Coordinates of C-alpha atoms in Angstrom, one line a residue:
Chain A
M217 CA -1.7 -45.9 -12.2
K218 CA 1.8 -45.3 -13.8
R219 CA 1.0 -41.4 -13.8
L220 CA -0.2 -41.3 -10.0
S221 CA 3.2 -43.4 -8.8
L222 CA 5.1 -40.9 -10.8
T223 CA 3.2 -37.6 -9.4
L224 CA 3.4 -39.4 -6.0
A225 CA 7.2 -39.8 -6.3
I226 CA 7.5 -36.3 -7.1
C227 CA 5.7 -35.1 -4.6
L228 CA 7.9 -37.0 -2.2
A229 CA 11.1 -35.9 -3.6
G230 CA 9.8 -32.3 -2.7
T231 CA 9.9 -30.5 -6.1
M232 CA 7.5 -29.2 -8.5
S233 CA 6.1 -31.5 -10.6
Q234 CA 6.1 -31.0 -14.6
A235 CA 5.0 -34.7 -15.6
G236 CA 1.5 -35.4 -15.1
E237 CA 0.7 -31.8 -14.5
V238 CA -1.0 -29.0 -16.4
A239 CA 1.8 -26.3 -16.6
P240 CA 0.8 -22.6 -16.1
K241 CA 1.0 -21.9 -19.6
D242 CA -1.1 -24.9 -20.7
V243 CA -3.8 -24.2 -18.7
K244 CA -7.2 -24.3 -20.8
F245 CA -9.8 -21.7 -19.7
D246 CA -13.3 -22.0 -21.1
D247 CA -15.2 -19.2 -22.2
S248 CA -16.7 -18.5 -18.8
G249 CA -13.1 -18.7 -17.2
A250 CA -13.6 -22.2 -15.8
I251 CA -11.1 -25.2 -16.1
A252 CA -12.6 -28.5 -16.4
E253 CA -9.8 -30.7 -15.8
S254 CA -7.9 -31.2 -12.9
L255 CA -4.3 -29.8 -12.9
T256 CA -2.8 -32.7 -11.5
G257 CA -5.2 -35.9 -11.7
V258 CA -4.5 -36.1 -8.1
A259 CA -7.7 -35.5 -5.8
G260 CA -7.2 -32.3 -3.8
D261 CA -7.0 -32.5 -0.1
A262 CA -9.5 -30.4 1.4
A263 CA -7.6 -30.2 4.9
N264 CA -4.5 -29.1 3.4
G265 CA -6.7 -26.6 1.4
A266 CA -7.7 -25.0 4.4
M267 CA -4.5 -24.4 5.4
I268 CA -3.3 -22.9 2.4
V269 CA -6.4 -20.7 2.4
G270 CA -5.6 -19.4 6.2
S271 CA -1.8 -19.4 5.8
K272 CA 0.0 -16.1 5.1
K273 CA 2.7 -17.9 3.9
K274 CA 0.6 -19.9 1.1
G275 CA -2.5 -18.7 -0.3
N276 CA -3.5 -16.2 2.5
C277 CA -7.1 -16.1 0.9
V278 CA -8.5 -14.7 4.0
A279 CA -6.5 -11.4 3.6
C280 CA -9.5 -10.5 1.3
H281 CA -12.2 -13.2 2.0
A282 CA -13.8 -14.2 5.2
V283 CA -14.7 -17.8 6.0
T284 CA -16.8 -19.1 8.6
A285 CA -15.1 -22.5 8.6
L286 CA -11.8 -20.7 9.4
A287 CA -13.1 -18.5 12.3
D288 CA -10.3 -19.7 14.6
I289 CA -7.8 -17.9 12.4
P290 CA -8.1 -14.3 13.3
F291 CA -8.2 -11.6 10.9
H292 CA -10.5 -12.1 7.8
G293 CA -10.6 -9.2 5.2
E294 CA -13.7 -8.0 3.3
I295 CA -12.6 -7.0 -0.2
G296 CA -13.7 -10.0 -1.7
P297 CA -16.8 -11.9 -1.4
M298 CA -17.2 -14.3 1.6
L299 CA -16.2 -17.7 0.7
D300 CA -19.4 -19.2 2.5
G301 CA -21.5 -21.2 0.4
A302 CA -18.8 -21.1 -2.6
G303 CA -19.0 -25.0 -3.1
E304 CA -22.6 -24.4 -3.7
R305 CA -22.6 -21.0 -6.1
W306 CA -19.5 -22.4 -8.2
S307 CA -18.8 -25.8 -9.7
E308 CA -15.5 -27.4 -9.0
A309 CA -14.2 -26.3 -12.7
E310 CA -15.3 -22.9 -12.0
L311 CA -13.6 -22.7 -8.5
R312 CA -10.4 -24.1 -10.4
G313 CA -10.7 -21.2 -12.6
L314 CA -11.3 -18.7 -10.3
V315 CA -8.1 -19.7 -7.9
A316 CA -5.7 -20.2 -11.0
N317 CA -6.8 -16.9 -12.7
A318 CA -9.7 -15.3 -11.6
K319 CA -9.5 -12.5 -14.2
M320 CA -10.4 -15.0 -16.9
T321 CA -14.0 -15.1 -15.2
F322 CA -14.4 -11.5 -13.9
E323 CA -12.2 -9.0 -16.4
G324 CA -10.4 -6.5 -14.1
T325 CA -10.9 -8.3 -10.9
L326 CA -8.7 -7.4 -7.9
M327 CA -8.0 -11.0 -7.3
P328 CA -4.5 -11.9 -7.9
A329 CA -3.9 -14.9 -10.2
F330 CA -2.3 -17.9 -8.3
Y331 CA -1.3 -20.0 -11.3
K332 CA 0.2 -17.5 -13.5
V333 CA 3.9 -16.9 -14.3
D334 CA 4.4 -14.4 -16.8
G335 CA 3.0 -11.3 -18.5
F336 CA 3.5 -9.1 -15.5
I337 CA 4.4 -5.5 -15.2
R338 CA 7.8 -5.4 -13.1
P339 CA 7.6 -8.8 -12.0
G340 CA 9.7 -9.0 -8.7
D341 CA 11.3 -12.0 -6.7
A342 CA 8.4 -12.5 -4.6
Y343 CA 8.3 -10.1 -1.7
T344 CA 12.1 -9.1 -1.8
G345 CA 11.5 -5.8 -3.9
K346 CA 13.9 -7.0 -6.4
A347 CA 13.4 -7.8 -10.1
G348 CA 12.4 -11.4 -10.9
T349 CA 12.7 -13.3 -13.9
E350 CA 9.7 -14.6 -15.9
P351 CA 8.5 -17.1 -15.9
L352 CA 8.2 -16.6 -12.1
P353 CA 7.2 -19.7 -9.9
P354 CA 3.3 -19.8 -9.7
I355 CA 2.2 -18.3 -6.1
L356 CA 0.7 -21.7 -5.7
T357 CA 1.7 -25.2 -6.9
A358 CA -0.7 -27.2 -9.2
Q359 CA -1.8 -29.4 -6.3
E360 CA -2.1 -26.7 -4.0
I361 CA -4.7 -25.1 -6.4
E362 CA -6.3 -28.8 -6.7
D363 CA -6.3 -28.7 -2.8
V364 CA -7.9 -25.0 -2.1
V365 CA -10.5 -26.2 -4.7
A366 CA -11.2 -29.1 -2.7
F367 CA -11.7 -27.2 0.4
L368 CA -13.8 -24.3 -1.2
A369 CA -16.0 -27.3 -2.7
T370 CA -16.7 -28.4 1.1
L371 CA -18.1 -24.8 2.0
K372 CA -22.0 -25.0 1.9
E373 CA -24.6 -22.6 3.4
E374 CA -26.3 -23.7 6.2
Chain B
M254 CA -21.2 3.1 -1.6
K255 CA -24.6 1.7 -0.3
Y256 CA -23.6 -1.9 -1.5
K257 CA -20.1 -1.3 0.6
A258 CA -21.9 -0.5 3.8
L259 CA -24.2 -3.4 3.5
T260 CA -21.3 -5.7 3.0
A261 CA -19.5 -4.3 5.8
I262 CA -22.6 -4.6 8.2
A263 CA -23.2 -8.3 7.0
V264 CA -19.3 -9.1 7.6
A265 CA -19.5 -7.7 10.7
L266 CA -22.8 -9.3 11.9
S267 CA -21.6 -12.6 10.9
L268 CA -18.0 -12.5 11.8
P269 CA -17.1 -11.5 15.4
M270 CA -13.6 -11.3 14.5
A271 CA -13.7 -8.8 11.6
A272 CA -13.7 -5.2 13.1
F273 CA -15.9 -2.7 11.9
A274 CA -14.5 -0.9 8.8
D275 CA -15.0 2.5 7.0
A276 CA -13.6 5.9 8.4
D277 CA -14.7 7.0 11.9
D278 CA -16.1 10.6 12.3
D279 CA -13.5 11.6 15.4
T280 CA -11.9 15.3 15.3
L281 CA -8.3 15.8 15.2
V282 CA -7.2 18.7 17.4
V283 CA -3.5 18.6 18.0
N284 CA -2.3 20.1 21.4
D285 CA -5.7 21.4 22.1
E286 CA -4.7 24.3 19.6
I287 CA -4.5 22.9 15.8
T288 CA -7.9 21.8 14.3
M289 CA -6.8 19.6 11.3
V290 CA -9.0 19.3 8.4
T291 CA -9.0 15.5 7.8
K292 CA -11.9 15.2 5.5
A293 CA -12.4 17.6 2.5
A294 CA -14.2 17.9 -0.5
A295 CA -12.1 16.0 -3.1
P296 CA -10.1 18.4 -5.3
A297 CA -11.2 18.8 -8.8
H298 CA -8.8 16.6 -10.3
V299 CA -9.9 13.7 -8.5
A300 CA -13.4 14.3 -8.2
D301 CA -14.3 11.9 -11.1
V302 CA -13.3 9.0 -8.5
L303 CA -13.6 10.2 -5.1
D304 CA -16.2 12.2 -3.4
E305 CA -14.2 13.3 -0.2
V306 CA -10.6 12.7 0.6
M307 CA -9.7 11.9 4.0
S308 CA -6.6 11.5 6.3
G309 CA -5.5 8.3 7.1
W310 CA -5.7 9.2 10.6
H311 CA -9.4 8.2 10.4
F312 CA -8.6 4.4 9.7
R313 CA -6.6 4.1 12.9
S314 CA -8.1 2.9 16.2
D315 CA -8.7 5.3 18.8
E316 CA -5.4 4.6 20.9
T317 CA -3.4 5.3 17.7
Q318 CA -5.3 8.4 16.9
A319 CA -4.6 9.7 20.5
L320 CA -0.9 9.6 20.1
Q321 CA -1.2 12.2 17.6
K322 CA -3.4 14.5 19.6
D323 CA -0.9 15.3 22.0
D324 CA 3.1 16.3 21.1
F325 CA 4.2 14.8 24.5
E326 CA 2.5 11.3 23.6
N327 CA 3.6 11.5 19.8
P328 CA 6.6 9.4 19.2
A329 CA 7.8 11.1 16.4
M330 CA 8.7 14.5 18.2
V331 CA 11.9 12.7 19.7
F332 CA 12.8 13.0 16.1
V333 CA 12.1 16.7 15.8
D334 CA 14.0 17.5 18.5
Q335 CA 17.1 15.9 17.0
A336 CA 16.4 17.8 13.8
I337 CA 16.1 21.2 15.9
E338 CA 19.7 20.4 17.2
A339 CA 20.9 19.6 13.3
W340 CA 19.2 22.5 12.2
E341 CA 21.6 24.6 14.5
T342 CA 24.6 22.4 13.7
V343 CA 27.4 23.6 11.5
D344 CA 28.2 21.1 9.0
G345 CA 30.4 20.8 5.8
S346 CA 33.2 22.9 4.4
E347 CA 31.3 26.1 4.2
G348 CA 31.0 26.4 8.1
K349 CA 27.2 26.8 7.9
S350 CA 23.9 25.3 9.4
C351 CA 20.5 25.5 8.1
A352 CA 20.1 28.4 10.4
S353 CA 22.9 30.1 9.0
C354 CA 20.8 30.9 6.1
H355 CA 17.0 30.1 7.4
D356 CA 17.2 31.6 11.0
D357 CA 14.0 30.6 12.9
V358 CA 12.9 27.5 11.7
E359 CA 9.5 28.5 13.1
T360 CA 9.1 31.4 10.6
S361 CA 11.2 30.3 7.5
M362 CA 9.8 27.0 6.9
K363 CA 6.1 27.7 7.7
G364 CA 3.9 26.8 4.7
V365 CA 6.6 24.8 2.9
R366 CA 5.6 21.4 3.7
A367 CA 2.2 22.3 2.3
V368 CA 3.3 23.0 -1.3
Y369 CA 6.0 20.3 -1.8
P370 CA 7.0 18.8 -4.1
K371 CA 7.3 21.9 -5.9
W372 CA 8.8 23.4 -9.2
N373 CA 12.3 24.8 -9.0
E374 CA 12.5 27.4 -11.5
Q375 CA 16.2 28.0 -11.2
A376 CA 17.1 24.1 -11.6
G377 CA 14.4 23.6 -14.1
E378 CA 13.2 20.6 -12.1
L379 CA 10.5 19.3 -9.8
R380 CA 11.8 19.1 -6.3
T381 CA 10.8 17.1 -3.2
M382 CA 11.7 18.3 0.4
A383 CA 14.3 15.7 0.5
M384 CA 16.0 16.9 -2.6
Q385 CA 15.5 20.5 -1.4
I386 CA 17.4 19.5 1.7
N387 CA 20.1 17.8 0.1
D388 CA 20.5 20.5 -2.2
C389 CA 21.2 23.0 0.4
R390 CA 23.5 20.6 2.4
E391 CA 25.7 19.8 -0.9
N392 CA 25.9 23.3 -2.6
Q393 CA 25.4 25.6 0.2
M394 CA 26.8 24.0 3.3
G395 CA 29.4 21.9 1.4
A396 CA 28.2 18.9 3.4
K397 CA 27.6 15.3 2.4
K398 CA 23.9 14.5 1.2
W399 CA 21.9 12.5 3.7
K400 CA 20.3 9.1 2.7
Y401 CA 17.0 9.9 0.8
T402 CA 15.0 8.1 3.3
G403 CA 17.4 7.8 6.3
G404 CA 16.9 8.7 9.9
D405 CA 18.5 12.4 9.4
M406 CA 16.4 13.2 6.3
A407 CA 13.3 11.9 8.0
A408 CA 13.6 14.0 11.1
M409 CA 14.5 17.3 9.1
E410 CA 11.2 16.8 7.1
A411 CA 9.4 16.3 10.3
L412 CA 10.6 19.4 11.7
I413 CA 10.2 21.3 8.4
S414 CA 6.5 19.7 8.4
V415 CA 5.5 20.7 11.9
Q416 CA 5.9 24.6 10.8
S417 CA 2.9 24.1 8.5
R418 CA 0.8 21.8 10.5
G419 CA -3.3 22.6 9.9
M420 CA -2.2 24.4 6.8
P421 CA -3.9 22.6 3.9
V422 CA -2.0 20.9 1.3
N423 CA -2.0 22.6 -1.8
V424 CA 0.5 21.3 -4.4
A425 CA 0.6 22.8 -7.8
I426 CA -0.3 20.1 -10.7
D427 CA -0.1 22.6 -13.7
G428 CA 2.6 24.5 -15.7
P429 CA 5.8 23.0 -15.8
V430 CA 4.9 20.1 -13.7
Q431 CA 1.8 18.7 -15.7
A432 CA 3.7 16.1 -17.5
I433 CA 5.1 14.7 -14.4
W434 CA 2.0 14.7 -12.5
E435 CA 0.4 12.8 -15.6
K436 CA 3.2 10.3 -15.3
G437 CA 2.6 9.9 -11.8
K438 CA -1.1 9.2 -12.4
E439 CA -0.4 6.7 -14.9
M440 CA 1.7 5.0 -12.0
Y441 CA -1.0 5.1 -9.7
Y442 CA -3.2 2.9 -11.8
T443 CA -0.8 0.5 -13.0
R444 CA -1.3 -2.9 -11.8
T445 CA 2.2 -4.3 -10.9
G446 CA 4.0 -7.3 -9.7
Q447 CA 2.9 -10.8 -9.5
L448 CA -0.2 -9.8 -7.4
E449 CA -1.0 -7.3 -10.1
L450 CA -2.2 -4.5 -7.6
S451 CA -2.2 -0.7 -8.4
C452 CA -2.4 2.0 -5.7
A453 CA -5.8 2.7 -6.8
N454 CA -7.0 -1.2 -6.3
C455 CA -6.4 -0.7 -2.7
H456 CA -6.6 2.9 -1.9
E457 CA -9.4 4.1 -4.2
D458 CA -11.2 0.9 -5.0
S459 CA -11.2 -0.6 -1.2
Y460 CA -10.3 2.1 1.3
G461 CA -12.2 1.5 4.3
M462 CA -12.2 -2.4 4.3
M463 CA -10.0 -4.5 6.0
I464 CA -6.9 -6.4 4.1
R465 CA -6.4 -9.1 6.7
A466 CA -5.6 -7.3 10.0
D467 CA -4.7 -3.9 8.1
H468 CA -7.5 -1.2 7.7
L469 CA -6.9 0.3 4.2
S470 CA -6.8 4.1 4.0
Q471 CA -6.8 6.3 0.8
G472 CA -3.3 6.4 1.0
Q473 CA -2.9 9.9 1.7
I474 CA 0.5 11.4 2.4
N475 CA -0.6 14.7 4.1
G476 CA 0.4 13.1 7.7
F477 CA 4.2 12.3 6.4
P478 CA 6.8 11.4 7.6
T479 CA 5.1 9.2 9.7
Y480 CA 5.7 7.5 12.9
R481 CA 4.8 3.8 12.4
L482 CA 4.0 1.8 15.5
K483 CA 4.8 -1.1 13.2
N484 CA 8.6 -0.3 13.0
A485 CA 9.2 2.3 15.7
K486 CA 10.6 4.8 13.5
L487 CA 9.8 7.9 11.4
N488 CA 9.0 6.8 7.9
T489 CA 9.5 8.7 4.5
V490 CA 6.9 8.7 1.9
H491 CA 9.4 7.1 -0.7
A492 CA 10.2 4.3 1.9
R493 CA 6.5 3.8 2.3
F494 CA 5.9 3.6 -1.4
K495 CA 8.6 1.1 -1.9
G496 CA 7.2 -1.0 0.7
C497 CA 3.6 -0.9 -1.0
V498 CA 5.2 -1.7 -4.4
R499 CA 7.4 -4.7 -2.8
D500 CA 4.0 -6.0 -1.5
T501 CA 2.6 -6.4 -4.8
R502 CA 5.3 -8.9 -5.7
A503 CA 7.0 -6.5 -7.9
E504 CA 10.4 -5.0 -8.5
T505 CA 10.1 -1.4 -6.9
Y506 CA 11.3 1.9 -7.9
K507 CA 14.1 3.3 -6.2
P508 CA 13.6 6.1 -3.6
G509 CA 14.6 9.4 -4.9
S510 CA 13.8 8.2 -8.4
D511 CA 12.0 10.1 -11.0
D512 CA 9.3 7.7 -10.9
F513 CA 8.8 8.2 -7.3
I514 CA 9.0 11.6 -7.3
A515 CA 6.2 11.7 -10.0
L516 CA 4.2 9.4 -7.9
E517 CA 4.6 11.6 -4.8
L518 CA 3.3 14.9 -6.7
Y519 CA 0.5 12.7 -7.8
V520 CA -0.5 11.4 -4.6
A521 CA 0.3 14.7 -2.8
S522 CA -2.2 16.5 -5.0
R523 CA -4.9 13.8 -4.3
G524 CA -4.7 15.3 -0.6
N525 CA -5.1 18.9 -1.6
G526 CA -7.1 20.5 0.9
L527 CA -6.0 18.3 3.8
S528 CA -4.2 19.6 6.6
V529 CA -0.5 19.0 6.9
E530 CA -0.3 16.5 9.9
G531 CA 3.5 15.5 9.5
P532 CA 4.5 14.0 11.8
S533 CA 1.7 11.8 12.0
V534 CA 1.2 8.3 14.1
R535 CA -0.2 5.3 12.2
N536 CA 0.2 1.9 12.5

């Protein structure tokens, strides 16, 4: 309860939370690349997750993956597998691992890691082309990862 | 290949908003007289990863493709006209224009674009066309260098490129440039930035597929300089490289740097056998 209210307070303050969250460097992937524990302890918001998946400014997952549930958003890519049925193919822990750093599940995958902050070649400052200083901010926050996972878990085949 | 085609069909069937991918089979004839080789057997040095090399023209819409078929439609030709004027214009302390030494551009520059970047024995360095142009300006004309990716440079590159349209790209990769070519190749496969993407990830592994609304090509540079509808101007190779690297959330390399010169040589060599198209029209 205490942790929840603390997280809530931080969310309200609009800053990235440190307390009560698993920092990018502390994430524990199991041998198959899954992350068993929630990164925040706060249940993911699937609706916000859908926004992140479709938003160019956030996850922009649709740049590479098609999702029938988001058919109202134009131009889905086809580089990665379709996300339809992702909630059946993968457990929540597996989805969390895939979104945070898919390379832990699929070595060499094209998919960028959304919760990784260092170890990059020529790290940049977002999309400015200028040098960035590691650790970089992760592309998505811990709670945003949880929200995306919650959305993906809702994707079932017909 | 089979798997890719299958995926494309599956996506196209299930998602009406996904445009159909893969390169088309159209033929590019410019001004009803220059038939371009836009698909060719991969040169030996990339045959281990590609069967065929393809111009980016095949990955564009019919409307965009049409703009390159006729010089009266090609928006880049305005800049070629500007460069014709610059070719004749005296600039700098030596009282010379390009024409003072090179006379008629149509004769003197024929075939040049096809073999650049090229080793310059006298200078002991690999030179891009931009470097050669600036060397002329500085050391022959006594004029100010042009910005590497600027409008004057892009226009002059376009004028020089026009004189080689239809000729096969044929850059040398051995001898004194081999080490530079190897460096360029390493860069091509290096996954940069927070997105950890290499040139190859998009342009070798994923060409023909859609990334959001963009149809990924092989990233060939035989069409440069390129008029992009997106920014309504002529774009140089290094400016385009910079944009790509930036989009991996990386610190870019500098236009005109040894890094981009090496990358240009390597990427150009992947298009050996394709026709020089510049100035082409793309998205």
